[in-house]
Short mmCIF file of C-alpha atoms in Angstrom, two decimals:
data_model
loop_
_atom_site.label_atom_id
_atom_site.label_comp_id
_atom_site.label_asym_id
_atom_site.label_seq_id
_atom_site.Cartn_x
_atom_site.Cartn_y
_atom_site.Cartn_z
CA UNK A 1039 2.35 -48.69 156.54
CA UNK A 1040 1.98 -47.66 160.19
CA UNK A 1041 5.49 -46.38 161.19
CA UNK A 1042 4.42 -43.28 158.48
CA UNK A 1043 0.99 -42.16 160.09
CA UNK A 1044 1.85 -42.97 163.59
CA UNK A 1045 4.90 -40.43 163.09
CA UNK A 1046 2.47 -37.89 161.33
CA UNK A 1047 0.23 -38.12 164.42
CA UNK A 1048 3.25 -37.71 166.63
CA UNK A 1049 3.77 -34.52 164.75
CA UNK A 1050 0.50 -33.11 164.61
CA UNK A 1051 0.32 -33.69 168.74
CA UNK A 1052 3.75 -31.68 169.17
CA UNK A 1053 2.74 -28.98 166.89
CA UNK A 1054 -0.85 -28.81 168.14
CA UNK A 1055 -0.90 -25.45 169.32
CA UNK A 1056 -0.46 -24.40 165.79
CA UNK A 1057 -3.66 -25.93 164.99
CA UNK A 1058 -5.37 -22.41 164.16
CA UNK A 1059 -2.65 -21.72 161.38
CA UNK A 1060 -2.76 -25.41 160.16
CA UNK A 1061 -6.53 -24.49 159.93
CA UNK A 1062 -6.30 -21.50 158.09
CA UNK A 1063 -3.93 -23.21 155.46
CA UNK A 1064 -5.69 -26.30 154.73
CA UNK A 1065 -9.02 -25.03 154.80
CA UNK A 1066 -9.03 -24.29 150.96
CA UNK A 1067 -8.06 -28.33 150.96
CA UNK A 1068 -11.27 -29.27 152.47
CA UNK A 1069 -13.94 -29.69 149.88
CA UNK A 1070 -11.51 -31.58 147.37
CA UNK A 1071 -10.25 -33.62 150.17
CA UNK A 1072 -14.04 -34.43 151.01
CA UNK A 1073 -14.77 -35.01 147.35
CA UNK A 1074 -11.31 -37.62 147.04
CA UNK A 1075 -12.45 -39.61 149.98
CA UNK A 1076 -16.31 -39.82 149.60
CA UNK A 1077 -15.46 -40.74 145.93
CA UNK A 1078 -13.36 -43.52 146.83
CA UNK A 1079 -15.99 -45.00 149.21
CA UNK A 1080 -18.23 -44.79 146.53
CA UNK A 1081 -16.32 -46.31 144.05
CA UNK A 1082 -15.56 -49.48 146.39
CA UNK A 1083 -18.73 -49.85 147.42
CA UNK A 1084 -19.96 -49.66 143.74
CA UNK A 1085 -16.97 -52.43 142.44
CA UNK A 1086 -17.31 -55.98 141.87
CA UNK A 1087 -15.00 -56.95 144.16
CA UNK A 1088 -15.82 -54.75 147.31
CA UNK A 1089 -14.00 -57.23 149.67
CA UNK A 1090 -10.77 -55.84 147.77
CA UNK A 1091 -11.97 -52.31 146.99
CA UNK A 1092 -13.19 -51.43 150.13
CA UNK A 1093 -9.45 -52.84 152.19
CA UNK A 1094 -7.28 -51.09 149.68
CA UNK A 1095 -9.53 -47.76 150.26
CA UNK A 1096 -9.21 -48.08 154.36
CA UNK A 1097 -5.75 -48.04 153.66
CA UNK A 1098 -5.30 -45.27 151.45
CA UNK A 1099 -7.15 -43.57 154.47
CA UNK A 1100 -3.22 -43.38 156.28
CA UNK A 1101 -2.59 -40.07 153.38
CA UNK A 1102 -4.83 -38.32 155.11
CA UNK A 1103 -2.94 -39.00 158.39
CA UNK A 1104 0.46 -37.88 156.52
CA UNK A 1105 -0.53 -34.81 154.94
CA UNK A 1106 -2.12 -33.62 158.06
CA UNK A 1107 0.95 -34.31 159.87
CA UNK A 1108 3.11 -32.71 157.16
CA UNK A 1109 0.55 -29.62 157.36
CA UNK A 1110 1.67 -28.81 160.67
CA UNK A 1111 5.33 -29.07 159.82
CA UNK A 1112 4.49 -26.74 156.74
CA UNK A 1113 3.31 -24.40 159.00
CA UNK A 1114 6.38 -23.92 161.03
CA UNK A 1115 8.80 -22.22 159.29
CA UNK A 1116 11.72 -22.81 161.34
CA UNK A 1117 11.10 -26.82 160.63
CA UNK A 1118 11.47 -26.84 157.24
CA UNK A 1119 15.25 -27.22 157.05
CA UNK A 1120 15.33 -29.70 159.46
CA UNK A 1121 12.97 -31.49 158.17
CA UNK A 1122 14.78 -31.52 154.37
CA UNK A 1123 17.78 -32.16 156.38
CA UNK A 1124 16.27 -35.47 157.71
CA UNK A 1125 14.86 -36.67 154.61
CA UNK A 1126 17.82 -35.94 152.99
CA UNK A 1127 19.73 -38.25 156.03
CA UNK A 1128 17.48 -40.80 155.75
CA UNK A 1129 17.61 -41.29 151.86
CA UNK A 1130 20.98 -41.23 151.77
CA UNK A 1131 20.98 -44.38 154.99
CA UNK A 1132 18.88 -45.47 152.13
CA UNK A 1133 21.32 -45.22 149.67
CA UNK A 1134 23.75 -46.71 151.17
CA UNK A 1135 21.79 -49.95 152.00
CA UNK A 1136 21.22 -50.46 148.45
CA UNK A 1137 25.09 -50.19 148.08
CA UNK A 1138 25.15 -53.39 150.86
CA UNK A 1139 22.69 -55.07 148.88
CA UNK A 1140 25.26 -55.15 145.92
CA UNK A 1141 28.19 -56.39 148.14
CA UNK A 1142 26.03 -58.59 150.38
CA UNK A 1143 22.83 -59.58 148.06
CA UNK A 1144 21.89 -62.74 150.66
CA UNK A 1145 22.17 -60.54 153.82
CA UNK A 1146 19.60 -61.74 155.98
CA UNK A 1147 18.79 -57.53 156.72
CA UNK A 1148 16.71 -57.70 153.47
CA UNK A 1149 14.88 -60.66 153.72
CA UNK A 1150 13.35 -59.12 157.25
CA UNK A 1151 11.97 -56.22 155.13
CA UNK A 1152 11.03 -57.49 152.01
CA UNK A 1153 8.82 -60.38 150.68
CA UNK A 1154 10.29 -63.22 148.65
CA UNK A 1155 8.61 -61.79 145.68
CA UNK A 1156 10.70 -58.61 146.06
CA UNK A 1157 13.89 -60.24 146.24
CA UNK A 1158 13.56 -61.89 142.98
CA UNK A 1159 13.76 -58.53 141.15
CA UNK A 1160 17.74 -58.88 142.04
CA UNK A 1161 20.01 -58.36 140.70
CA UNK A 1162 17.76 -54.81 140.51
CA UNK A 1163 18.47 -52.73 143.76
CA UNK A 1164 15.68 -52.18 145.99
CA UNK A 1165 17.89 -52.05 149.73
CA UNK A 1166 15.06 -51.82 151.98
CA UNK A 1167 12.19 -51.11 149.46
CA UNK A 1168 9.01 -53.75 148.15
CA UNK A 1169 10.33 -52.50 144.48
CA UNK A 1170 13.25 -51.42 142.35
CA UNK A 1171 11.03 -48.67 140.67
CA UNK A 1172 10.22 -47.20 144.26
CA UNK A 1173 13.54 -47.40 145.25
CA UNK A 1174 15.09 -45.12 141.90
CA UNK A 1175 12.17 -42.81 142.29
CA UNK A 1176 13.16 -42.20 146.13
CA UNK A 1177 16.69 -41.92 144.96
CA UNK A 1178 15.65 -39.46 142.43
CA UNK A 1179 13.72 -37.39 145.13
CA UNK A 1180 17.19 -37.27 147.51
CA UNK A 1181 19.01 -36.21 144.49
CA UNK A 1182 16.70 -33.25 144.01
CA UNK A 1183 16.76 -32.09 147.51
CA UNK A 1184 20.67 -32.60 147.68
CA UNK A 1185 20.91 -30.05 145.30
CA UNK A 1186 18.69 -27.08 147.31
CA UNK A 1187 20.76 -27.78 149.69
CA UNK A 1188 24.05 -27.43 147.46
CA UNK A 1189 22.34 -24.26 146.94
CA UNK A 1190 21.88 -22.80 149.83
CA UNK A 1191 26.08 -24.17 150.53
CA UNK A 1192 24.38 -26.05 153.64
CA UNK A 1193 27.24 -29.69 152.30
CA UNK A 1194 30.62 -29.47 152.88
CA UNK A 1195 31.85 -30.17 149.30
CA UNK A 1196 32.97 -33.71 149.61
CA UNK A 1197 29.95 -34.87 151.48
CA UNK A 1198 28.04 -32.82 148.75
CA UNK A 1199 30.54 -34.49 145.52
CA UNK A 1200 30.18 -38.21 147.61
CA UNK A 1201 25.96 -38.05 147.45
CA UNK A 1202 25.67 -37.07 144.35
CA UNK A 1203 28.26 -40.04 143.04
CA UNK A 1204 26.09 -42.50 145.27
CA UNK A 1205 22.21 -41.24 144.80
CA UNK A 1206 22.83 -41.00 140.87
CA UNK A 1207 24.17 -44.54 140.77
CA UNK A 1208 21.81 -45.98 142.49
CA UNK A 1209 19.15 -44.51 139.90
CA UNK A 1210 20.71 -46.65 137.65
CA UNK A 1211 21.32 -49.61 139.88
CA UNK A 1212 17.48 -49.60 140.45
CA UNK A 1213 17.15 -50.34 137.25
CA UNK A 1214 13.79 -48.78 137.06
CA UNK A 1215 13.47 -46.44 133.60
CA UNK A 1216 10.57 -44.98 134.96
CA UNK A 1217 13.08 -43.81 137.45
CA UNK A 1218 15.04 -42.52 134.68
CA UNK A 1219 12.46 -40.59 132.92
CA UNK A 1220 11.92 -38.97 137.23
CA UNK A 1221 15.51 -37.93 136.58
CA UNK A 1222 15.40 -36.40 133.64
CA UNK A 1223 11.79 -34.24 134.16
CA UNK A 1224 13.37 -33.62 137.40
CA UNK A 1225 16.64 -32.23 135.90
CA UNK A 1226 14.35 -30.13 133.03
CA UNK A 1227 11.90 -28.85 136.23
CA UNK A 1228 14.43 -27.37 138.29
CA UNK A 1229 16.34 -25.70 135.25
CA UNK A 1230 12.84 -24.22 134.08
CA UNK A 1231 12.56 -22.75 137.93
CA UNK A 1232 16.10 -21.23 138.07
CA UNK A 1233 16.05 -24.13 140.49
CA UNK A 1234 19.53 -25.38 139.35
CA UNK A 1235 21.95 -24.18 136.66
CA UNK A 1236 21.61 -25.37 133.12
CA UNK A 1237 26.04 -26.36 133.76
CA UNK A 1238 24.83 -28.39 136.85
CA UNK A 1239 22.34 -30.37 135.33
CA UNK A 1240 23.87 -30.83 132.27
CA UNK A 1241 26.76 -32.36 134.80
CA UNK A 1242 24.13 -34.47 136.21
CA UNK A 1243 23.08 -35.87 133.29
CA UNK A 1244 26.65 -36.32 132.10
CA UNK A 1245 27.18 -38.65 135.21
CA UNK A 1246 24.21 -40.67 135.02
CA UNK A 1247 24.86 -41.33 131.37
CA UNK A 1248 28.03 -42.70 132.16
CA UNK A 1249 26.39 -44.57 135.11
CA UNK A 1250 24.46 -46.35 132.61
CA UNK A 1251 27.26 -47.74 130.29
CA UNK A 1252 29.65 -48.75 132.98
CA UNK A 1253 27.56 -50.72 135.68
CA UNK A 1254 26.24 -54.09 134.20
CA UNK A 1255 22.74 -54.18 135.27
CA UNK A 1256 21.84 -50.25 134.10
CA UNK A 1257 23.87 -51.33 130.90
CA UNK A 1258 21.67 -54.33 130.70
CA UNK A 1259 17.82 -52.93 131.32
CA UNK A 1260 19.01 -49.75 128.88
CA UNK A 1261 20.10 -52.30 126.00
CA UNK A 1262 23.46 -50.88 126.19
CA UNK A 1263 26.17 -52.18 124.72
CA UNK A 1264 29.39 -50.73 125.64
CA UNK A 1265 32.26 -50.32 123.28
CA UNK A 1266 35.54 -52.17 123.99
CA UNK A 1267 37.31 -49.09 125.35
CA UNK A 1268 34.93 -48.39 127.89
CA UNK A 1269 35.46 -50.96 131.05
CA UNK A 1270 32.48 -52.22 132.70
CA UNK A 1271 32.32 -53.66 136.52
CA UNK A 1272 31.61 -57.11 136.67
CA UNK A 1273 32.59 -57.38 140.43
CA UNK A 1274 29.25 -55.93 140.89
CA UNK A 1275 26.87 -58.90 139.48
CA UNK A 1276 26.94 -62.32 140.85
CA UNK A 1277 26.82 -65.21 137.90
CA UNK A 1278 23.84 -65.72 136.30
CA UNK A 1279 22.59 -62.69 137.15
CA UNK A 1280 22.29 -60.26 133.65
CA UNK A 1281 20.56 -63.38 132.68
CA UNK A 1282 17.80 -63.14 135.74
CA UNK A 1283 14.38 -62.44 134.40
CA UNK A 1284 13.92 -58.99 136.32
CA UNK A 1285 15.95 -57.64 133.89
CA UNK A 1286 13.55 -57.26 130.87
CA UNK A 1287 14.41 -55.49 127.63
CA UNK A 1288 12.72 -51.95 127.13
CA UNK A 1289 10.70 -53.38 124.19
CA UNK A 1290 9.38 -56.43 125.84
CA UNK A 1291 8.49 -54.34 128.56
CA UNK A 1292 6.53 -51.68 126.59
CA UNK A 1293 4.71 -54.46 124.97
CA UNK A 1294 3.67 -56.37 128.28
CA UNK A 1295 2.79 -52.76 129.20
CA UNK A 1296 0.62 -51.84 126.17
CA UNK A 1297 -1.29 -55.11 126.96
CA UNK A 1298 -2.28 -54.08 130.88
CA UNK A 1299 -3.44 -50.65 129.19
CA UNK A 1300 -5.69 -52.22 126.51
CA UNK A 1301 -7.14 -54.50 129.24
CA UNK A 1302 -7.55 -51.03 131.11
CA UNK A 1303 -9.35 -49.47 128.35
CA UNK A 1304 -11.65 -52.83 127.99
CA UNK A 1305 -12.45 -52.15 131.66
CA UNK A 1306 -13.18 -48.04 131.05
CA UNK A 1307 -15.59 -48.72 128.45
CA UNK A 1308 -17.58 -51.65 130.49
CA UNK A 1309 -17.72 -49.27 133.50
CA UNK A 1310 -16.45 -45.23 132.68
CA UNK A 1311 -18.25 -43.87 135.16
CA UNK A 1312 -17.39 -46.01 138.61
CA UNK A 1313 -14.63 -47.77 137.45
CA UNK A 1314 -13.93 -51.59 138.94
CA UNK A 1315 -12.85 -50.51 142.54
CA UNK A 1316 -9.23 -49.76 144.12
CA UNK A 1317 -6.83 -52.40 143.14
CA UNK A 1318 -9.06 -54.73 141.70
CA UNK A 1319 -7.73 -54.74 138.37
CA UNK A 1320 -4.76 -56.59 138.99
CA UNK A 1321 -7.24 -59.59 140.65
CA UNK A 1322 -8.92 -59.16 137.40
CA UNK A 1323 -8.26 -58.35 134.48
CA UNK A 1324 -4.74 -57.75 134.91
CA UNK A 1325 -4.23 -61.52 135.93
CA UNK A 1326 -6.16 -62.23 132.65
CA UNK A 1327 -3.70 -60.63 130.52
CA UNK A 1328 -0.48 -61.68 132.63
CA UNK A 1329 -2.04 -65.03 134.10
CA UNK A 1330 -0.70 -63.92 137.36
CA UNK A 1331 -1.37 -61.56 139.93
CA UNK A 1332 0.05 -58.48 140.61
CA UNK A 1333 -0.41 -56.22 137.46
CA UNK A 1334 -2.01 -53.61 137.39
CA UNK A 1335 -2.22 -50.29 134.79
CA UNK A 1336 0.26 -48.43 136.14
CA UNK A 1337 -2.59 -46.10 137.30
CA UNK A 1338 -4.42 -47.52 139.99
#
């Protein structure tokens, strides 16, 4: 929560000589930007919980650090691959925690970044991430800009043929099918932009696929069952663990889901025009429907 807008600010104090350009780009920003705060503030001040409203709105403040910093670095052309370059680096150190967490799920590395909340969603992959679905949406992202870069032939092939083989399985490993649907509109996206070949993607999609029937856990939150023939990888899950509770069938799930959005539409018609405040709901009437904390509408 801080290391992202203290490096923004960093950025924006490098670049600061390019503040007249940075200026001249964003100013079209301005008014909705204006509009997106003020509304906010009005919103929390407006909730029934303001305490809550008013804390999670403070903090949503750090965006506006980010895209300022990332306005500067959009500004410099001769930043840009660099700065895909170091995403793309740092998903992939990423990616390659989550592949630690699956040899080495009691490490004592994961336990300093994440609560002991998080680590029940196991045996779900996270690596260094509050959430499974975070994670598989980040790994989704890396797999995206791994292939402009395959594009523009800036990966030797085997470091090229060696991320794609680890960021696609650890879409699956996360576990997260909202992660899965990422993949697939991001597969569609870049074929409708001439972004990537209809061959490549189809490739893509090919691998993931098989992804999902051979490793347990994507098996498992799919509702796969794998034929005979096809031989799974049970090295990979600890006992007990296809039997954990973070891994709930797609149909359970909808329905659990289904409930948080009729409790959402309760709360739209009691207040449609200033809602209940920032990330009240799951204080509120999300802990109504779930009896616990912690759910919110998917939409908050």
């Amino acid at each position: 929560n801080l290391a992202v807008p203290l490096g923004c600010l960093a950025l924006a104090f490098w670049l600061w000589p390019l503040r007249a350009r940075v200026w001249r780009s964003a100013r079209p920003l301005l008014p909705a930007t204006i509009a997106l705060v003020a509304w906010g503030l009005a919103v929390s001040v407006l909730s029934e919980h303001p305490e809550v409203s008013l804390r999670y709105w403070v903090k949503y403040l750090a965006y506006l650090v980010a895209l300022a910093g990332f306005l500067f670095v959009f500004a410099t052309p001769s930043l840009h691959l660099p700065a895909y370059l170091t995403a793309y680096g740092f998903l992939a150190g990423l990616a390659l925690m989550g592949v630690v967490e699956v040899a080495c799920p009691d490490s004592g590395v994961f336990a300093m970044f994440r609560s002991a909340g998080s680590l029940q969603c196991r045996p779900r992959i996270a690596a260094l991430l509050p959430s499974p679905n975070t994670y598989g949406a980040l790994m989704v992202l890396a797999l995206a800009i791994g292939e402009r870069l395959h594009a523009r032939r800036l990966l030797p092939r085997a470091v090229d043929l060696a991320a794609v083989l680890l960021f696609i399985t650890q879409v699956a490993q996360s576990g997260s099918r909202n992660a899965w649907l990422a993949l697939a509109g991001a597969l569609l996206w870049m074929v409708v932009r001439r972004l990537l070949s209809p061959w490549r993607a189809g490739a893509l999609a090919a691998g993931f696929a098989l992804s999902l029937v051979v490793l347990p856990v994507p098996a498992r939150q799919a509702g796969i069952k794998p034929p005979a023939v096809v031989p799974q990888a049970p090295i990979l899950v600890g006992k007990g663990d296809l039997k954990s509770a973070a891994l709930c069938p797609a149909k359970v799930s909808f329905g659990l889901r289904l409930a948080l959005w009729r409790g959402g539409l309760s709360e739209l018609r009691r207040r449609p025009l200033e809602g209940i405040g920032i990330g009240v709901f799951a204080r509120t009437a999300g802990l109504r429907v779930m009896h616990r904390e912690g759910f919110d509408t998917h939409n908050l």
